Amino acid sequence: MPEQMTEQSTAQITPEITAERFAEHTSQIIASVSSVIDGKPEAVRSALTCLFAEGHLLIEDVPGVGKTMLARALAASVDATVRRIQFTPDLLPGDVTGVAVYDPVAREFEFKRGAVFANIVIADEINRASPKTQSALLEAMEEGQVTVDGSTHHLPAPFLVVATQNPLEMEGTYPLPEAQRDRFMMRISMGYPDAAAETQMLRQRETSNPLAAITPVTDAATIGALIAWTRRVHVAESLEEYAVALAQATRQDPSLHLGASPRATLQLVRAAKVRAALDGREFVVPDDIADLVIPVFAHRLLAARGVHRAGTQPVEAALTQIISRVPVPFAGTRR
């Protein structure tokens, strides 16, 4: 009964979401984050896509291009709980999930929550921590809960992990294993800003920190309602078959040693729903899926041994060819 009352109260407080309200809320978030991250609209959209599709984002790039700044700007734009974890070699799993501490007065163990108990968790330089500590995030990212000493503790909703890692200076790091990478919905790279954006950054940040000027434009309850609305975005059967065909093509491509998992296919469709909603549509079109194949699939795949393509990454090159040869459903096949 208490749960039913809570759900009813939330439904009364949060206004009904429509396509117009979704666009209004998301445009406010995009504007807020973009005030800090200059010239990177696609990176901002990717972060929002993961948030509303209930996935997690891996940002991989060289130092100093704004990886952590993007995560912090998104967190500051949402009135929700936020935690930042700096991953280091001496970080322990209990620092992430929490530990059970004995209370001598009550004569029982009390669970002390770790840093993962937040709506948005920033995992900075995740590949600096040991595999044991990295694995502490597996259950949290997949099931929204952690288990400590046989007791299960549920994480708050919504729950988003934004992890960053540096692809260079790999000495002393622990690359994420396949099972860990598969938990991330998308992997993106920020890239260097163009000259105009970098010049603007110099002028703005000489006198103030743009993060300090960000105020929340929405809250966790509204984000939950927006997530529920994106689930109802229509996906035609032909487009579901298109997503499956793309995934199966990665498993059959001789240049790839490891293809996309069924989880990857599911997350591709979920991400496509959000992209459609961000574009003001209540239905998915083929471009929504095709445009997301590389950011959703690439980090999960492994190139076959001896496969090299000059001037490009072998996995991305293979995916580009797969996108070009898998038949695209006709426009208007909405059923």
Coordinates of N, CA, C and O in Angstrom, one line a residue, residues 14-15 17 220-230 232:
T14 N 4.1 15.2 -10.7 CA 4.8 15.4 -12.0 C 3.7 15.6 -13.1 O 2.9 14.7 -13.3
P15 N 3.8 16.6 -13.9 CA 2.8 16.8 -15.0 C 3.0 15.8 -16.1 O 4.1 15.2 -16.3
I17 N 3.8 14.1 -19.4 CA 4.8 14.4 -20.4 C 4.2 14.2 -21.8 O 3.6 13.2 -22.1
A220 N 15.0 15.0 -10.3 CA 15.0 13.6 -10.5 C 13.6 13.0 -10.9 O 13.5 12.1 -11.7
A221 N 12.6 13.6 -10.3 CA 11.2 13.1 -10.5 C 10.8 13.4 -12.0 O 10.2 12.5 -12.7
T222 N 11.2 14.6 -12.5 CA 10.9 14.9 -13.9 C 11.7 14.0 -14.8 O 11.2 13.6 -15.9
I223 N 12.9 13.8 -14.5 CA 13.8 12.9 -15.3 C 13.1 11.5 -15.4 O 13.1 10.9 -16.5
G224 N 12.6 11.0 -14.3 CA 11.9 9.7 -14.3 C 10.7 9.7 -15.2 O 10.5 8.7 -15.9
A225 N 10.0 10.8 -15.2 CA 8.8 10.9 -16.1 C 9.2 11.0 -17.5 O 8.6 10.4 -18.4
L226 N 10.3 11.7 -17.8 CA 10.8 11.7 -19.2 C 11.3 10.4 -19.7 O 11.1 10.0 -20.8
I227 N 11.9 9.6 -18.8 CA 12.4 8.3 -19.1 C 11.2 7.4 -19.5 O 11.2 6.7 -20.5
A228 N 10.2 7.5 -18.6 CA 9.0 6.7 -18.9 C 8.3 7.0 -20.2 O 7.8 6.1 -20.9
W229 N 8.4 8.3 -20.6 CA 7.8 8.7 -21.9 C 8.6 8.2 -23.1 O 8.0 7.7 -24.1
T230 N 9.9 8.2 -23.0 CA 10.7 7.7 -24.1 C 10.5 6.2 -24.3 O 10.7 5.7 -25.5
R232 N 7.8 4.8 -24.5 CA 6.6 4.6 -25.4 C 6.8 5.1 -26.8 O 5.8 5.0 -27.6

